[in-house]
Amino acid sequence: MSTEYGADQIQILEGLEAVRKRPGMYIGSTSVRGLHHLVYEIVDNAVDEALAGFCDTIYVKINKGNTITVIDNGRGIPVGINHKAGKPAVEVVFTVLHAGGKFGGGGYKVSGGLHGVGASVVNALSEWLEVTIYKDGKVYNQRYERGKVMYPLKVTGECSLGKTGTMVTFKPDATIFEETVYDYDTLKQRLRETAFLTKNIKIVLQDDRGEETRERVFHYEGGIKEFVQYLNKSKEALYPEIVYCEGTKDDVYVEVAMQHNDSYTENCFGFVNNITTPEGGTHVAGFRNALTKTFNDYARNNKLLKDSEQNLSGEDIREGLTAIISVKIGEPQFEGQTKQKLGNSEARGAVDSIVSEQLTYFLEQNPQVAKIILEKSIMAQRAREAARKARDLTRRKTALDGMSLPGKLADCTDKNPENCEIYIVEGDSAGGSAKSARSRATQAILPLRGKILNVEKARLDKIYGNAEIKAMITAFGTGIHEDFDISKLRYNKIIIMTDADVDGAHISTLLLTFLYRFMPDLIKEGHVYMAQPPLYKLEKNKKVWYAYSDEELNKILSEVGRDNNNKIQRYKGLGEMDAEQLWETTMDPEKRVLRKVTMEEGDSDIDVVFTTLMGDKVEPRREFIEENAVYVKNLDV
Ligand code: 1YM
């Protein structure tokens, strides 16, 4: 071994040691999110190979024991000696930090995870990792443990000359990650998104951990056009066409797909090099500008807006719009606190000019579609005006009568929001029990009558006029939309308490839909919880047990013995419990079970789930329930 090689080796170990010491700097966190991030890093390398035109199929397998295997049919990572490092390129890829940037070759890394870090980071954070390469009729293999090379790259066999590709298997290091169990649905959602964003690629996800293998194939010839169709699948599209714009300007490749549906919410997602940008940025700004300008110009030129009428606002035109704005750019600059916002100014101009030009052409070619969109936008403008008046009225009213709280609210006495929580309770009778059960100092109760308004199906003016929704808004104290101010939140915890049956689940979903649409920060900041009332009460020899699931009941029964002295009560609703039972099982902070509601920033599937469950279409809902039913527990169907 030459001294030079030795020095090199020390430097490498220092690099990977830095990753192990501060994993958060490289993959965001060591929580379950970081764990999944390892998969995306390896998959992204395969996607790059697909974007370069050499690979069309990627397999992702979750093996028993939560190791992951990723296989692609690309060229195979180069195995020749890299002269600068004096070792095979593949070894450099896995052992040198930041080697992902394709040294010595043209082109740029197009896809890429949160920090664009790559294979060496995954290697550093794995208990072991093995790479196998099929290339030039040979099979090459190398193994690493916690980033260290176990043996030099070796040839382990032969393969047909036509077979090429890369296979990587790794086991995340349990001494680094807080969680080492992969979630099938999280990977499914992300890989589906990747497949939509990469036209024609085929991604197969296979889960071998259970008794039966689960498998999904994601392959979309239409790319982001099919993405928009997927996002709109539970909604009524206003016209059959998907508007599609594509082009390159100033080295920015732009692709946009969009379609309006009959809902009132905007659903636009930006991506930069296949990475989601929940905070938007220049690409989204360019899109919005083009949309507003093009529609107003078209409307005026075609006399669909009178000279005396106001311009349509961007918000009006985007009502019910589903859109994907995807750009590919050489050196993306991410800004903002969480680095999730695109900063490159050339992206704004590129998207603006490509969308303006192609959308103008589309509208001229499809006047009937233009008319439908403009009619909806004009309706939105009128509703917005009505909502503004209604809101001004309530604002003035609350200013006059000193911000009166809703009559049905039984507020708590402690005035420090830190200590306080509010229970949103289904029905007046359960509300009554909860009021007598509560700890008056810190727990407030707001009973809601029946089903609340479905905000997916109502315009703002109607929403502002709804009594149950108004009660929640005033009780929380934060205001909504542009008035929203989290520092005014009157309770640290907002707890949704509904019956453990289908109706209860429906009401919870309606409430969550409202919170997600109008006060998403409450969810993001971890203020929203679901109470979990027990399903069963078991009495035996004057002793009482509560069970929150069938498994728990069985466990208790096997401990106390299954005999005739058991008195089992199945709770149908909160109303069946008296105040004392409700306190003991569901409200006592010392004993109760609360589930925190969380959401992934920029998750395009949240909307699909809400609209599938809450929308008008029956078929997608049936499919969704069939697909997910096995995994839903505690639901009394
Ligand atoms: C399962 C993970 O990493 N596939 C993959 C990676 C590379 C190539 C092909 C590749 C790239 C190039 C030339 C090039 C990488 N190569 C490098 C490096 N799948 C997976 N497939 N030939 C093959 O970009 O020029 C890094 S990644 F740097 F060695 F070229």
XYZ file of C-alpha atoms and ligand atoms in Angstrom:
667
model
C 0.000 0.000 0.000
C 1.434 3.353 -0.963
C 1.530 6.174 1.531
C -0.655 8.211 -0.729
C -3.351 5.555 -0.678
C -3.087 5.440 3.100
C -3.591 9.165 3.443
C -6.530 8.956 1.102
C -8.069 6.209 3.159
C -7.815 8.264 6.366
C -9.518 11.173 4.680
C -12.351 8.939 3.511
C -12.918 7.529 6.951
C -12.965 11.038 8.379
C -15.571 12.002 5.811
C -17.874 9.094 6.516
C -17.221 9.415 10.264
C -18.536 12.985 10.020
C -21.732 11.612 8.461
C -22.118 9.110 11.299
C -21.466 11.786 13.920
C -23.962 14.241 12.479
C -26.411 12.238 10.378
C -29.047 14.982 10.583
C -26.856 17.307 8.511
C -26.904 14.850 5.642
C -30.342 13.203 5.711
C -32.397 15.681 7.729
C -33.037 13.475 10.761
C -32.554 10.023 12.253
C -36.285 9.541 12.708
C -38.406 7.353 10.478
C -38.178 10.143 7.886
C -34.408 9.840 7.674
C -34.756 6.082 7.471
C -36.905 6.378 4.344
C -34.566 8.986 2.982
C -31.864 6.329 2.609
C -34.058 4.519 0.079
C -34.748 7.711 -1.875
C -31.015 8.452 -2.151
C -30.285 5.081 -3.767
C -33.425 5.187 -5.929
C -32.494 8.697 -7.095
C -29.216 7.402 -8.505
C -31.174 4.852 -10.511
C -33.642 7.566 -11.617
C -30.708 9.694 -12.825
C -29.636 6.756 -14.927
C -33.181 6.591 -16.351
C -33.189 10.328 -17.080
C -29.880 9.873 -18.880
C -31.749 7.387 -21.087
C -30.030 4.153 -20.070
C -32.483 2.531 -17.666
C -36.235 1.928 -17.731
C -37.006 -0.310 -14.752
C -36.270 0.044 -11.042
C -37.114 -2.547 -8.409
C -37.367 -1.597 -4.750
C -37.735 -4.471 -2.315
C -38.353 -4.365 1.393
C -36.856 -7.629 2.603
C -37.576 -9.538 5.786
C -35.578 -7.878 8.567
C -36.132 -4.428 6.997
C -33.163 -4.454 4.666
C -33.730 -2.758 1.323
C -32.733 -3.877 -2.165
C -32.764 -1.487 -5.125
C -32.101 -2.847 -8.630
C -31.906 -1.001 -11.920
C -31.199 -2.076 -15.499
C -28.927 0.838 -16.374
C -25.277 0.752 -17.441
C -24.033 -0.340 -14.031
C -21.880 1.954 -11.909
C -18.407 2.155 -13.542
C -15.946 -0.435 -12.184
C -12.769 0.845 -13.848
C -10.017 2.483 -11.794
C -10.623 6.124 -11.137
C -7.168 7.586 -11.621
C -7.465 10.419 -9.198
C -8.455 8.103 -6.355
C -6.522 5.051 -7.540
C -9.429 2.682 -6.997
C -12.570 1.499 -8.784
C -15.100 4.265 -9.430
C -17.826 2.293 -7.654
C -15.753 2.221 -4.463
C -15.330 5.975 -4.686
C -19.088 6.400 -5.185
C -19.781 4.548 -1.940
C -16.903 5.731 0.224
C -16.161 9.335 -0.709
C -18.503 11.995 0.543
C -20.185 14.044 -2.209
C -18.949 11.775 -4.975
C -22.516 11.636 -6.261
C -21.844 14.619 -8.520
C -20.702 12.498 -11.408
C -17.023 13.361 -11.493
C -15.325 13.340 -14.840
C -18.525 13.036 -16.832
C -20.811 15.460 -18.578
C -24.322 16.180 -17.449
C -25.617 17.121 -14.037
C -27.259 15.294 -11.215
C -30.887 15.804 -12.061
C -32.898 14.066 -9.419
C -31.592 13.966 -5.904
C -32.767 13.918 -2.350
C -33.122 16.661 0.156
C -29.442 17.456 0.280
C -28.240 15.731 -2.871
C -25.834 13.610 -0.894
C -25.978 10.182 -2.399
C -24.698 6.713 -1.973
C -21.775 7.347 0.399
C -24.087 8.790 3.031
C -26.365 5.749 2.839
C -23.269 3.569 3.136
C -21.982 5.472 6.161
C -25.327 5.055 7.914
C -25.768 1.351 7.138
C -24.705 -1.543 9.333
C -23.728 -3.123 6.037
C -24.202 -2.408 2.343
C -23.512 -4.575 -0.687
C -23.309 -3.448 -4.272
C -23.462 -5.816 -7.239
C -22.847 -4.612 -10.775
C -23.654 -6.395 -14.021
C -21.448 -5.063 -16.784
C -19.455 -6.345 -19.773
C -20.550 -9.954 -19.124
C -19.247 -9.959 -15.558
C -20.750 -9.729 -12.111
C -18.842 -7.458 -9.689
C -19.431 -7.179 -5.987
C -18.200 -5.247 -2.964
C -19.328 -5.098 0.660
C -18.993 -2.343 3.259
C -19.736 -2.270 6.963
C -20.528 1.079 8.557
C -18.829 2.660 5.543
C -15.654 0.579 5.719
C -14.548 -1.530 2.743
C -14.692 -5.252 3.614
C -12.843 -6.496 0.526
C -11.651 -5.031 -2.774
C -14.161 -5.052 -5.648
C -14.234 -8.621 -6.970
C -15.667 -10.524 -9.900
C -18.064 -13.141 -8.557
C -19.355 -14.607 -11.806
C -20.384 -14.099 -15.385
C -23.599 -12.909 -16.991
C -24.828 -12.508 -20.537
C -23.242 -9.568 -22.336
C -26.595 -7.848 -22.746
C -27.360 -7.814 -19.038
C -26.344 -4.607 -17.301
C -27.400 -2.883 -14.140
C -26.776 -2.117 -10.497
C -28.116 -3.799 -7.368
C -27.673 -2.299 -3.902
C -28.773 -3.955 -0.649
C -28.367 -2.274 2.724
C -29.346 -2.553 6.360
C -29.809 0.788 8.131
C -27.660 1.068 11.260
C -29.891 0.521 14.297
C -27.388 2.382 16.484
C -28.078 5.527 14.433
C -31.773 5.391 13.544
C -34.484 5.722 16.165
C -36.761 3.600 14.025
C -35.703 0.795 11.677
C -39.054 -0.487 10.406
C -39.991 0.686 6.919
C -43.513 1.897 6.188
C -44.884 0.446 2.962
C -47.346 3.297 2.376
C -44.689 5.996 2.776
C -42.461 4.319 0.170
C -45.464 3.617 -2.061
C -46.521 7.272 -2.088
C -43.038 8.595 -2.805
C -42.234 6.016 -5.509
C -45.571 6.672 -7.218
C -44.702 10.371 -7.255
C -41.242 9.635 -8.687
C -42.819 7.499 -11.425
C -45.274 10.285 -12.358
C -42.404 12.764 -12.583
C -40.277 10.513 -14.789
C -42.292 9.661 -17.871
C -42.102 6.029 -18.925
C -40.025 4.743 -16.057
C -41.321 1.573 -14.397
C -40.895 1.338 -10.636
C -41.830 -1.882 -8.841
C -42.261 -1.845 -5.070
C -42.286 -5.208 -3.360
C -42.744 -5.918 0.334
C -41.541 -9.365 1.389
C -41.935 -8.950 5.139
C -45.441 -10.310 5.591
C -46.781 -13.809 4.970
C -47.933 -12.688 1.553
C -45.829 -10.493 -0.706
C -47.326 -7.093 -1.489
C -46.427 -5.531 -4.820
C -47.223 -2.371 -6.732
C -46.072 -1.347 -10.192
C -45.892 2.340 -11.070
C -45.569 3.095 -14.769
C -47.089 6.188 -16.329
C -46.617 6.847 -20.019
C -48.333 10.220 -19.630
C -46.026 11.411 -16.819
C -47.330 14.481 -15.005
C -50.482 14.500 -17.138
C -51.387 11.230 -15.441
C -50.311 12.746 -12.114
C -53.001 15.424 -12.528
C -55.538 12.765 -13.520
C -54.640 10.801 -10.392
C -55.005 13.837 -8.119
C -58.409 14.569 -9.686
C -59.652 10.991 -9.726
C -62.182 11.485 -6.923
C -63.388 14.818 -8.249
C -65.479 15.930 -11.200
C -63.182 17.377 -13.839
C -64.698 20.443 -15.533
C -63.398 19.429 -18.963
C -61.747 16.271 -20.272
C -58.477 17.814 -21.493
C -55.334 18.062 -19.383
C -53.583 21.307 -20.336
C -49.909 20.517 -20.906
C -46.951 22.829 -21.524
C -43.365 21.794 -22.069
C -40.171 23.476 -23.123
C -36.639 24.601 -22.263
C -35.482 28.175 -21.744
C -32.232 29.484 -20.227
C -31.230 25.877 -19.455
C -34.385 25.340 -17.417
C -36.536 22.421 -18.565
C -40.173 23.174 -17.778
C -43.134 20.825 -17.692
C -46.612 21.864 -16.504
C -49.883 19.913 -16.462
C -53.215 21.183 -15.169
C -56.953 20.652 -15.067
C -59.821 22.289 -13.147
C -62.310 20.312 -11.078
C -65.611 21.371 -9.512
C -64.155 21.818 -5.993
C -63.157 25.159 -4.499
C -59.635 24.408 -3.431
C -56.362 24.901 -5.247
C -54.077 21.915 -5.490
C -50.794 22.932 -7.131
C -47.502 21.154 -6.512
C -44.083 22.346 -7.535
C -41.093 20.065 -8.109
C -37.468 20.874 -8.803
C -35.370 17.994 -10.110
C -38.102 15.644 -8.861
C -37.945 17.092 -5.333
C -41.139 18.557 -3.930
C -41.080 22.247 -2.949
C -43.854 22.692 -0.368
C -43.010 26.364 -0.009
C -43.106 27.018 -3.735
C -40.574 29.477 -5.090
C -39.714 31.089 -8.392
C -41.056 28.261 -10.583
C -44.487 28.416 -8.919
C -44.458 32.233 -8.987
C -43.737 32.158 -12.736
C -46.598 29.725 -13.276
C -49.081 31.825 -11.298
C -48.094 35.002 -13.063
C -48.517 33.401 -16.495
C -51.886 31.927 -15.560
C -53.354 35.196 -14.243
C -52.069 37.282 -17.140
C -53.051 34.818 -19.880
C -56.607 34.283 -18.641
C -57.279 37.989 -18.100
C -55.897 38.830 -21.563
C -57.996 36.095 -23.154
C -61.119 37.170 -21.252
C -60.752 40.816 -22.320
C -59.886 40.010 -25.930
C -62.922 37.772 -26.216
C -65.285 40.109 -24.348
C -65.857 37.586 -21.569
C -64.931 40.316 -19.094
C -66.521 43.700 -19.630
C -64.342 46.810 -19.715
C -66.030 47.991 -16.529
C -65.333 44.729 -14.701
C -62.355 44.132 -12.425
C -59.532 41.839 -13.427
C -59.830 38.268 -12.167
C -57.401 37.613 -9.347
C -54.995 34.682 -9.436
C -56.946 33.090 -6.612
C -60.162 33.200 -8.651
C -58.537 31.497 -11.630
C -56.913 28.844 -9.420
C -60.141 27.881 -7.663
C -60.509 24.122 -8.174
C -57.251 23.943 -10.120
C -55.003 20.900 -9.882
C -51.549 21.506 -11.345
C -48.055 20.064 -11.409
C -45.185 22.444 -12.107
C -42.011 20.465 -12.632
C -38.661 22.023 -13.550
C -35.241 20.505 -14.083
C -32.340 22.806 -13.489
C -28.555 22.469 -13.274
C -27.825 24.149 -9.994
C -30.953 24.598 -7.951
C -30.757 27.066 -5.088
C -33.048 26.294 -2.210
C -34.085 29.044 0.152
C -36.204 29.584 3.217
C -35.929 28.153 6.699
C -36.435 24.564 5.620
C -34.722 24.912 2.223
C -37.907 23.921 0.454
C -38.347 26.961 -1.743
C -36.703 27.441 -5.137
C -34.698 30.653 -5.436
C -33.290 30.608 -9.006
C -34.656 33.651 -10.809
C -34.194 32.142 -14.285
C -36.842 29.534 -13.341
C -39.461 32.271 -12.917
C -38.888 33.671 -16.395
C -38.665 30.254 -18.032
C -41.931 28.956 -16.566
C -43.704 32.268 -17.166
C -42.788 32.514 -20.831
C -43.345 28.826 -21.701
C -46.733 28.677 -19.943
C -47.889 32.071 -21.288
C -47.122 31.131 -24.857
C -48.487 27.588 -24.825
C -51.527 28.344 -22.679
C -52.532 31.237 -24.965
C -52.346 28.842 -27.899
C -54.341 26.193 -26.011
C -57.130 28.636 -25.129
C -57.377 29.804 -28.719
C -57.643 26.203 -29.890
C -60.118 25.206 -27.156
C -62.547 28.116 -26.685
C -65.145 25.905 -24.988
C -62.622 24.964 -22.269
C -61.605 28.613 -21.869
C -65.252 29.547 -21.403
C -65.803 26.896 -18.693
C -62.724 28.019 -16.730
C -63.616 31.689 -16.994
C -67.204 31.090 -15.893
C -65.931 29.316 -12.812
C -63.401 32.091 -12.124
C -66.082 34.785 -12.387
C -68.263 32.843 -9.931
C -65.263 32.578 -7.622
C -64.711 36.331 -7.872
C -68.317 37.013 -6.840
C -68.169 34.524 -3.953
C -64.887 36.019 -2.778
C -66.484 39.440 -2.745
C -69.479 38.097 -0.760
C -67.133 36.316 1.656
C -65.127 39.496 2.172
C -68.305 41.355 3.105
C -69.402 38.568 5.468
C -65.969 38.512 7.074
C -65.791 42.282 7.464
C -69.170 42.086 9.143
C -68.039 39.426 11.642
C -64.797 41.296 12.204
C -66.694 44.480 13.008
C -69.177 42.562 15.145
C -66.487 40.841 17.202
C -64.727 44.173 17.611
C -67.955 45.669 18.953
C -69.084 42.968 21.362
C -65.566 42.294 22.611
C -64.844 38.990 20.896
C -67.647 36.965 22.460
C -67.047 33.235 22.710
C -69.613 30.783 21.355
C -72.531 30.105 23.705
C -72.066 26.338 23.573
C -68.459 26.505 24.685
C -67.765 25.501 28.272
C -64.456 27.301 28.615
C -61.713 26.494 31.098
C -60.723 28.894 33.846
C -56.946 28.877 33.381
C -56.049 31.702 31.017
C -52.583 30.462 30.060
C -53.005 28.684 26.691
C -49.956 26.514 27.463
C -51.977 24.654 30.106
C -55.247 24.515 28.239
C -56.934 22.045 25.931
C -60.251 21.984 24.111
C -62.329 18.903 23.394
C -64.411 19.077 20.234
C -67.168 16.609 21.022
C -69.663 14.956 18.716
C -73.254 15.549 19.848
C -74.899 17.441 22.680
C -75.337 14.418 24.944
C -71.696 13.376 24.889
C -70.917 17.080 25.232
C -72.957 17.091 28.453
C -71.066 14.125 29.930
C -67.770 15.683 28.914
C -68.738 18.956 30.593
C -69.406 17.265 33.923
C -66.391 14.975 33.571
C -63.761 17.545 32.699
C -61.121 19.172 34.793
C -62.633 22.651 34.716
C -59.378 24.554 35.149
C -57.634 23.363 32.010
C -60.190 21.534 29.838
C -62.737 23.322 27.666
C -65.590 21.522 25.902
C -67.161 22.502 22.589
C -70.054 20.232 21.579
C -70.899 20.153 17.884
C -74.322 19.264 16.611
C -74.458 16.445 14.073
C -72.260 16.501 11.020
C -70.336 19.653 10.315
C -70.264 21.265 6.898
C -68.055 19.497 4.360
C -65.646 22.272 3.406
C -64.616 20.355 0.276
C -68.029 21.105 -1.181
C -68.690 24.667 -0.084
C -67.489 28.090 -1.113
C -65.990 30.505 1.378
C -69.153 32.587 1.891
C -71.098 29.487 2.955
C -68.262 28.305 5.173
C -68.091 31.639 6.995
C -71.840 31.430 7.565
C -71.805 27.976 9.163
C -72.557 28.054 12.909
C -70.416 25.040 13.929
C -67.438 26.350 11.991
C -67.845 29.871 13.351
C -67.951 28.406 16.876
C -64.630 26.616 16.319
C -62.964 29.653 14.768
C -63.908 31.956 17.647
C -63.095 29.342 20.303
C -59.595 28.696 18.913
C -58.941 32.440 18.665
C -56.487 32.204 15.747
C -58.662 33.396 12.859
C -58.353 31.616 9.515
C -56.677 32.041 6.118
C -54.817 35.326 5.766
C -56.007 36.372 9.249
C -54.527 33.238 10.833
C -52.224 34.008 13.759
C -51.005 31.029 15.757
C -49.807 33.226 18.621
C -53.476 33.881 19.413
C -54.254 30.175 19.863
C -56.213 29.798 23.114
C -55.477 26.100 23.672
C -52.282 24.115 23.394
C -54.178 20.950 22.475
C -57.218 20.635 20.234
C -58.676 17.202 20.853
C -61.265 15.679 18.545
C -63.488 13.244 20.434
C -65.979 11.209 18.420
C -67.649 7.818 18.684
C -65.601 4.794 17.677
C -67.939 3.926 14.798
C -68.314 4.794 11.120
C -70.249 8.004 11.819
C -67.634 9.069 14.347
C -64.868 8.405 11.840
C -66.775 10.449 9.261
C -67.166 13.389 11.641
C -63.459 13.229 12.563
C -62.608 13.329 8.880
C -64.870 16.342 8.320
C -63.197 18.146 11.212
C -59.710 17.232 10.021
C -60.614 18.385 6.496
C -61.635 21.752 7.904
C -58.444 22.082 9.972
C -56.242 20.911 7.108
C -57.774 23.380 4.645
C -58.131 26.414 6.885
C -55.627 26.099 9.725
C -52.942 23.683 8.489
C -50.384 25.224 10.847
C -52.293 23.852 13.824
C -51.602 20.369 12.468
C -48.042 21.139 11.365
C -47.182 22.550 14.795
C -48.602 19.482 16.529
C -51.635 20.995 18.265
C -54.270 18.577 16.938
C -55.066 15.243 18.591
C -57.630 12.474 18.390
C -59.038 11.126 21.632
C -59.374 7.376 21.805
C -62.411 6.173 23.715
C -62.412 2.504 24.735
C -64.315 -0.081 22.700
C -65.062 -2.465 25.572
C -65.612 -2.498 29.281
C -65.004 -5.753 31.107
C -66.323 -6.292 34.630
C -65.436 -9.239 36.764
C -65.725 -9.700 40.502
C -66.259 -5.976 41.002
C -63.104 -5.135 39.070
C -63.163 -3.142 35.831
C -60.940 -3.159 32.729
C -61.200 -1.065 29.574
C -60.004 -2.282 26.184
C -59.248 0.045 23.239
C -59.089 -2.690 20.595
C -60.138 -6.288 20.003
C -56.585 -7.481 20.572
C -56.469 -5.727 23.910
C -59.772 -7.283 24.960
C -58.445 -10.717 24.062
C -55.274 -10.052 26.009
C -57.211 -9.026 29.114
C -59.537 -12.020 28.746
C -56.651 -14.434 28.546
C -55.220 -12.903 31.729
C -58.405 -12.908 33.787
C -59.814 -16.143 32.337
C -62.722 -16.647 29.942
C -65.726 -17.677 32.044
C -69.322 -16.814 32.882
C -68.417 -14.162 35.427
C -67.177 -11.841 32.679
C -69.519 -8.981 31.910
C -68.452 -7.419 28.626
C -69.982 -4.185 27.409
C -69.406 -2.992 23.850
C -69.455 0.801 23.761
C -71.442 2.047 20.784
C -70.800 5.689 21.499
C -69.497 8.230 23.953
C -73.069 8.819 25.112
C -73.143 5.365 26.716
C -70.489 6.319 29.230
C -71.318 8.305 32.320
C -69.173 11.272 33.231
C -66.943 9.277 35.550
C -66.247 6.582 32.961
C -65.576 9.188 30.290
C -63.079 10.930 32.545
C -61.339 7.736 33.523
C -61.035 6.257 30.040
C -60.742 9.179 27.653
C -60.105 12.504 29.342
C -57.854 11.986 32.351
C -54.438 13.254 31.172
C -52.772 10.628 33.358
C -54.543 7.670 31.771
C -56.024 8.613 28.407
C -54.677 7.644 24.977
C -54.273 10.527 22.528
C -53.101 10.211 18.948
C -51.301 13.218 17.529
C -52.360 14.180 13.995
C -49.344 14.745 11.728
C -48.827 15.596 8.099
C -45.897 15.403 5.749
C -45.005 18.763 4.223
C -45.887 18.839 0.514
C -47.501 15.420 0.518
C -49.631 15.325 -2.634
C -51.546 12.287 -1.373
C -53.203 14.018 1.601
C -55.626 15.722 -0.723
C -56.327 12.521 -2.625
C -57.173 10.743 0.620
C -59.460 13.530 1.834
C -61.311 13.933 -1.435
C -61.571 10.186 -1.961
C -63.188 9.817 1.441
C -65.266 12.996 1.333
C -66.050 13.495 -2.347
C -69.053 12.485 -4.451
C -67.542 9.634 -6.411
C -68.334 6.201 -5.046
C -65.975 4.027 -7.081
C -62.649 5.562 -5.956
C -63.888 5.490 -2.347
C -64.764 1.805 -2.596
C -61.332 1.078 -4.079
C -59.603 3.085 -1.380
C -61.466 1.327 1.418
C -60.830 -2.090 -0.131
C -57.144 -1.355 -0.447
C -56.769 0.041 3.049
C -59.406 -1.870 5.004
C -57.028 -4.580 6.168
C -54.921 -1.948 7.862
C -57.711 -0.026 9.551
C -58.315 -1.164 13.071
C -60.843 -0.139 15.712
C -63.427 0.820 13.156
C -66.816 -0.634 13.930
C -68.085 -1.368 10.410
C -29.483 0.891 -7.386
C -28.759 2.173 -7.548
O -26.691 3.731 -8.588
N -27.300 3.146 -10.727
C -26.331 3.766 -11.480
C -25.399 4.662 -10.970
C -24.439 5.231 -11.829
C -24.466 4.873 -13.203
C -25.427 3.965 -13.624
C -23.528 5.398 -14.218
C -23.320 6.723 -14.364
C -22.431 7.182 -15.342
C -21.800 6.289 -16.161
C -22.168 8.633 -15.498
C -23.451 6.107 -11.260
N -22.253 6.297 -11.686
C -21.528 7.148 -10.932
C -20.153 7.478 -11.312
N -28.455 2.384 -8.922
C -27.410 3.149 -9.381
N -26.315 3.431 -12.779
N -22.027 4.981 -16.028
C -22.861 4.536 -15.077
O -22.874 9.429 -14.881
O -21.266 8.990 -16.249
C -22.150 7.640 -9.857
S -23.715 6.998 -9.828
F -19.821 8.562 -10.665
F -19.365 6.505 -10.980
F -20.079 7.669 -12.599
